[in-house]
Amino acid sequence: MVTKKSRPRGHRVIRAFLCLLLTAPTIASGFQQSNRQIEANIERLRNAQDRLEKNPRDTTALSLILSLLRDSNAINRANAAAVLGQTGERIGAEIKDQAVPPLIHLLETGGEGDRYAACKALRDFGSHAKAAIPALIKALKDGNTSTALYSAEALGRMGREGEVAIPS
């Protein structure tokens, strides 16, 4: 008779493996659902970007992008920042007042990936993101080399005010 104390050590491993087998379909389903949601959001971002570039006064399109910039999912935030940066390259003058402050907020309060994405987007806005100069100067001292690099590039694209802020 095998008692609880006399069970072989491998029993725990087998039990853990069985638990994993029973929960794996649920986990996989969650990943698939999350993946589908991310893909749907990417499509929504692309559509919003197209509409916004055709009509910079399309507040619905800009609101969608900005709402995903505040999403709980880091991938959605990064994608929204990328789309905002690409759009800022083309029509930054028209959307800077609504788009740059949320990017600054993401840079100041977000995690490492958020700060990186915000710096890249602000870099793409160029001189239209001058309001971000103080936050970008702070980001130069970020422990993440990529964030610091994109901060320096963003400052360099902001004209004289940004260039003066870059330490020599």
Short mmCIF file of the C-alpha atoms (twelve columns), coordinates in Angstrom:
data_MODEL
# 
_entry.id   MODEL 
# 
loop_
_atom_site.group_PDB 
_atom_site.id 
_atom_site.type_symbol 
_atom_site.label_atom_id 
_atom_site.label_alt_id 
_atom_site.label_comp_id 
_atom_site.label_asym_id 
_atom_site.label_seq_id 
_atom_site.Cartn_x 
_atom_site.Cartn_y 
_atom_site.Cartn_z 
_atom_site.pdbx_PDB_model_num 
ATOM 1   C CA . MET A 1   0.000   0.000  0.000   1 
ATOM 2   C CA . VAL A 2   1.302   3.419  -0.916  1 
ATOM 3   C CA . THR A 3   0.704   6.019  1.731   1 
ATOM 4   C CA . LYS A 4   0.972   9.766  1.327   1 
ATOM 5   C CA . LYS A 5   4.444   9.719  2.909   1 
ATOM 6   C CA . SER A 6   5.693   6.816  0.834   1 
ATOM 7   C CA . ARG A 7   4.672   8.209  -2.583  1 
ATOM 8   C CA . PRO A 8   7.565   8.602  -4.934  1 
ATOM 9   C CA . ARG A 9   8.841   12.179 -5.455  1 
ATOM 10  C CA . GLY A 10  7.865   12.024 -9.106  1 
ATOM 11  C CA . HIS A 11  4.230   11.983 -8.009  1 
ATOM 12  C CA . ARG A 12  4.252   15.774 -7.469  1 
ATOM 13  C CA . VAL A 13  5.701   16.317 -10.917 1 
ATOM 14  C CA . ILE A 14  3.078   14.070 -12.494 1 
ATOM 15  C CA . ARG A 15  0.301   15.855 -10.594 1 
ATOM 16  C CA . ALA A 16  1.622   19.259 -11.703 1 
ATOM 17  C CA . PHE A 17  1.850   18.002 -15.279 1 
ATOM 18  C CA . LEU A 18  -1.748  16.761 -15.147 1 
ATOM 19  C CA . CYS A 19  -2.905  20.147 -13.819 1 
ATOM 20  C CA . LEU A 20  -1.078  21.830 -16.671 1 
ATOM 21  C CA . LEU A 21  -2.709  19.511 -19.214 1 
ATOM 22  C CA . LEU A 22  -6.134  20.292 -17.783 1 
ATOM 23  C CA . THR A 23  -5.602  24.073 -17.788 1 
ATOM 24  C CA . ALA A 24  -3.622  24.353 -21.040 1 
ATOM 25  C CA . PRO A 25  -6.710  24.636 -23.277 1 
ATOM 26  C CA . THR A 26  -7.978  27.506 -21.118 1 
ATOM 27  C CA . ILE A 27  -4.602  29.261 -21.225 1 
ATOM 28  C CA . ALA A 28  -4.254  28.723 -24.978 1 
ATOM 29  C CA . SER A 29  -7.780  30.015 -25.511 1 
ATOM 30  C CA . GLY A 30  -6.926  33.138 -23.513 1 
ATOM 31  C CA . PHE A 31  -3.817  33.749 -25.640 1 
ATOM 32  C CA . GLN A 32  -5.800  33.255 -28.855 1 
ATOM 33  C CA . GLN A 33  -8.494  35.636 -27.669 1 
ATOM 34  C CA . SER A 34  -5.893  38.215 -26.620 1 
ATOM 35  C CA . ASN A 35  -4.139  37.822 -29.975 1 
ATOM 36  C CA . ARG A 36  -7.417  38.365 -31.837 1 
ATOM 37  C CA . GLN A 37  -8.123  41.476 -29.779 1 
ATOM 38  C CA . ILE A 38  -4.662  42.885 -30.499 1 
ATOM 39  C CA . GLU A 39  -5.063  42.188 -34.221 1 
ATOM 40  C CA . ALA A 40  -8.487  43.848 -34.190 1 
ATOM 41  C CA . ASN A 41  -7.013  46.881 -32.426 1 
ATOM 42  C CA . ILE A 42  -4.214  47.090 -34.996 1 
ATOM 43  C CA . GLU A 43  -6.828  47.176 -37.749 1 
ATOM 44  C CA . ARG A 44  -8.778  49.857 -35.871 1 
ATOM 45  C CA . LEU A 45  -5.568  51.886 -35.449 1 
ATOM 46  C CA . ARG A 46  -4.763  51.643 -39.168 1 
ATOM 47  C CA . ASN A 47  -8.268  52.776 -40.106 1 
ATOM 48  C CA . ALA A 48  -8.123  55.636 -37.625 1 
ATOM 49  C CA . GLN A 49  -4.703  56.675 -38.939 1 
ATOM 50  C CA . ASP A 50  -5.990  56.725 -42.526 1 
ATOM 51  C CA . ARG A 51  -9.029  58.783 -41.557 1 
ATOM 52  C CA . LEU A 52  -6.950  61.190 -39.463 1 
ATOM 53  C CA . GLU A 53  -4.396  61.758 -42.208 1 
ATOM 54  C CA . LYS A 54  -7.209  62.525 -44.663 1 
ATOM 55  C CA . ASN A 55  -8.916  64.800 -42.154 1 
ATOM 56  C CA . PRO A 56  -6.789  66.022 -39.210 1 
ATOM 57  C CA . ARG A 57  -9.976  67.342 -37.562 1 
ATOM 58  C CA . ASP A 58  -11.454 63.852 -37.275 1 
ATOM 59  C CA . THR A 59  -11.782 63.806 -33.489 1 
ATOM 60  C CA . THR A 60  -13.253 60.294 -33.465 1 
ATOM 61  C CA . ALA A 61  -10.163 58.845 -35.162 1 
ATOM 62  C CA . LEU A 62  -7.774  60.723 -32.867 1 
ATOM 63  C CA . SER A 63  -9.793  59.735 -29.791 1 
ATOM 64  C CA . LEU A 64  -9.539  56.057 -30.735 1 
ATOM 65  C CA . ILE A 65  -5.749  56.271 -31.026 1 
ATOM 66  C CA . LEU A 66  -5.465  58.187 -27.747 1 
ATOM 67  C CA . SER A 67  -7.725  55.715 -25.934 1 
ATOM 68  C CA . LEU A 68  -5.475  52.816 -26.977 1 
ATOM 69  C CA . LEU A 69  -2.511  54.851 -25.762 1 
ATOM 70  C CA . ARG A 70  -4.092  54.515 -22.279 1 
ATOM 71  C CA . ASP A 71  -5.065  50.834 -22.702 1 
ATOM 72  C CA . SER A 72  -4.197  48.311 -19.996 1 
ATOM 73  C CA . ASN A 73  -2.405  46.149 -22.585 1 
ATOM 74  C CA . ALA A 74  1.196   47.234 -23.227 1 
ATOM 75  C CA . ILE A 75  1.106   45.974 -26.819 1 
ATOM 76  C CA . ASN A 76  -1.909  48.170 -27.574 1 
ATOM 77  C CA . ARG A 77  -0.167  51.171 -25.990 1 
ATOM 78  C CA . ALA A 78  2.995   50.591 -28.032 1 
ATOM 79  C CA . ASN A 79  1.013   50.186 -31.254 1 
ATOM 80  C CA . ALA A 80  -0.982  53.355 -30.547 1 
ATOM 81  C CA . ALA A 81  2.220   55.302 -29.841 1 
ATOM 82  C CA . ALA A 82  3.745   54.031 -33.103 1 
ATOM 83  C CA . VAL A 83  0.681   55.058 -35.113 1 
ATOM 84  C CA . LEU A 84  0.605   58.425 -33.372 1 
ATOM 85  C CA . GLY A 85  4.269   58.981 -34.202 1 
ATOM 86  C CA . GLN A 86  3.779   58.031 -37.859 1 
ATOM 87  C CA . THR A 87  0.778   60.330 -38.057 1 
ATOM 88  C CA . GLY A 88  2.696   63.083 -36.275 1 
ATOM 89  C CA . GLU A 89  5.378   62.944 -38.959 1 
ATOM 90  C CA . ARG A 90  2.763   63.807 -41.565 1 
ATOM 91  C CA . ILE A 91  0.289   66.067 -39.753 1 
ATOM 92  C CA . GLY A 92  1.992   66.868 -36.443 1 
ATOM 93  C CA . ALA A 93  1.209   70.569 -36.590 1 
ATOM 94  C CA . GLU A 94  -2.538  69.853 -36.703 1 
ATOM 95  C CA . ILE A 95  -2.699  67.258 -33.908 1 
ATOM 96  C CA . LYS A 96  0.153   68.239 -31.570 1 
ATOM 97  C CA . ASP A 97  -2.056  69.925 -28.963 1 
ATOM 98  C CA . GLN A 98  -4.112  66.753 -28.458 1 
ATOM 99  C CA . ALA A 99  -1.428  64.122 -29.129 1 
ATOM 100 C CA . VAL A 100 1.774   65.340 -27.482 1 
ATOM 101 C CA . PRO A 101 0.494   65.687 -23.856 1 
ATOM 102 C CA . PRO A 102 -0.639  62.021 -23.650 1 
ATOM 103 C CA . LEU A 103 2.720   60.935 -25.087 1 
ATOM 104 C CA . ILE A 104 4.496   63.027 -22.440 1 
ATOM 105 C CA . HIS A 105 2.313   61.401 -19.776 1 
ATOM 106 C CA . LEU A 106 3.193   57.939 -21.105 1 
ATOM 107 C CA . LEU A 107 6.885   58.875 -21.103 1 
ATOM 108 C CA . GLU A 108 6.745   60.125 -17.512 1 
ATOM 109 C CA . THR A 109 4.562   57.437 -15.956 1 
ATOM 110 C CA . GLY A 110 4.800   54.339 -18.128 1 
ATOM 111 C CA . GLY A 111 6.974   51.291 -17.866 1 
ATOM 112 C CA . GLU A 112 10.158  50.742 -19.833 1 
ATOM 113 C CA . GLY A 113 8.372   49.727 -23.048 1 
ATOM 114 C CA . ASP A 114 5.965   52.651 -22.738 1 
ATOM 115 C CA . ARG A 115 8.795   55.159 -22.322 1 
ATOM 116 C CA . TYR A 116 10.593  53.715 -25.337 1 
ATOM 117 C CA . ALA A 117 7.439   53.888 -27.505 1 
ATOM 118 C CA . ALA A 118 6.654   57.435 -26.338 1 
ATOM 119 C CA . CYS A 119 10.199  58.638 -27.140 1 
ATOM 120 C CA . LYS A 120 10.004  57.162 -30.628 1 
ATOM 121 C CA . ALA A 121 6.641   58.813 -31.252 1 
ATOM 122 C CA . LEU A 122 7.831   62.179 -29.916 1 
ATOM 123 C CA . ARG A 123 10.912  61.874 -32.127 1 
ATOM 124 C CA . ASP A 124 8.623   61.445 -35.126 1 
ATOM 125 C CA . PHE A 125 6.653   64.582 -34.194 1 
ATOM 126 C CA . GLY A 126 9.907   66.524 -34.415 1 
ATOM 127 C CA . SER A 127 9.601   70.256 -33.786 1 
ATOM 128 C CA . HIS A 128 5.862   69.871 -33.140 1 
ATOM 129 C CA . ALA A 129 6.652   68.158 -29.814 1 
ATOM 130 C CA . LYS A 130 8.644   70.972 -28.171 1 
ATOM 131 C CA . ALA A 131 6.388   70.741 -25.127 1 
ATOM 132 C CA . ALA A 132 8.066   67.395 -24.421 1 
ATOM 133 C CA . ILE A 133 11.594  68.815 -24.064 1 
ATOM 134 C CA . PRO A 134 11.691  68.668 -20.208 1 
ATOM 135 C CA . ALA A 135 10.406  65.067 -20.165 1 
ATOM 136 C CA . LEU A 136 12.851  64.049 -22.903 1 
ATOM 137 C CA . ILE A 137 15.761  65.575 -20.983 1 
ATOM 138 C CA . LYS A 138 14.764  63.414 -18.004 1 
ATOM 139 C CA . ALA A 139 14.534  60.376 -20.279 1 
ATOM 140 C CA . LEU A 140 18.141  60.922 -21.386 1 
ATOM 141 C CA . LYS A 141 19.121  59.652 -17.947 1 
ATOM 142 C CA . ASP A 142 16.861  56.612 -18.269 1 
ATOM 143 C CA . GLY A 143 18.585  53.326 -17.517 1 
ATOM 144 C CA . ASN A 144 17.355  51.988 -20.869 1 
ATOM 145 C CA . THR A 145 19.831  52.765 -23.647 1 
ATOM 146 C CA . SER A 146 17.169  52.683 -26.378 1 
ATOM 147 C CA . THR A 147 14.950  55.143 -24.521 1 
ATOM 148 C CA . ALA A 148 17.896  57.489 -23.981 1 
ATOM 149 C CA . LEU A 149 18.876  57.181 -27.661 1 
ATOM 150 C CA . TYR A 150 15.384  58.015 -28.921 1 
ATOM 151 C CA . SER A 151 15.180  60.881 -26.416 1 
ATOM 152 C CA . ALA A 152 18.378  62.355 -27.835 1 
ATOM 153 C CA . GLU A 153 17.103  61.873 -31.391 1 
ATOM 154 C CA . ALA A 154 13.799  63.533 -30.483 1 
ATOM 155 C CA . LEU A 155 15.601  66.488 -28.930 1 
ATOM 156 C CA . GLY A 156 17.810  66.760 -32.001 1 
ATOM 157 C CA . ARG A 157 14.753  67.011 -34.249 1 
ATOM 158 C CA . MET A 158 13.244  69.861 -32.238 1 
ATOM 159 C CA . GLY A 159 15.509  72.554 -33.536 1 
ATOM 160 C CA . ARG A 160 17.674  74.854 -31.477 1 
ATOM 161 C CA . GLU A 161 15.692  74.431 -28.217 1 
ATOM 162 C CA . GLY A 162 16.141  70.680 -28.296 1 
ATOM 163 C CA . GLU A 163 19.760  70.723 -29.388 1 
ATOM 164 C CA . VAL A 164 20.726  73.037 -26.524 1 
ATOM 165 C CA . ALA A 165 19.170  70.560 -24.074 1 
ATOM 166 C CA . ILE A 166 21.408  67.682 -25.180 1 
ATOM 167 C CA . PRO A 167 24.465  67.473 -22.927 1 
ATOM 168 C CA . SER A 168 27.748  67.494 -24.803 1 
# 
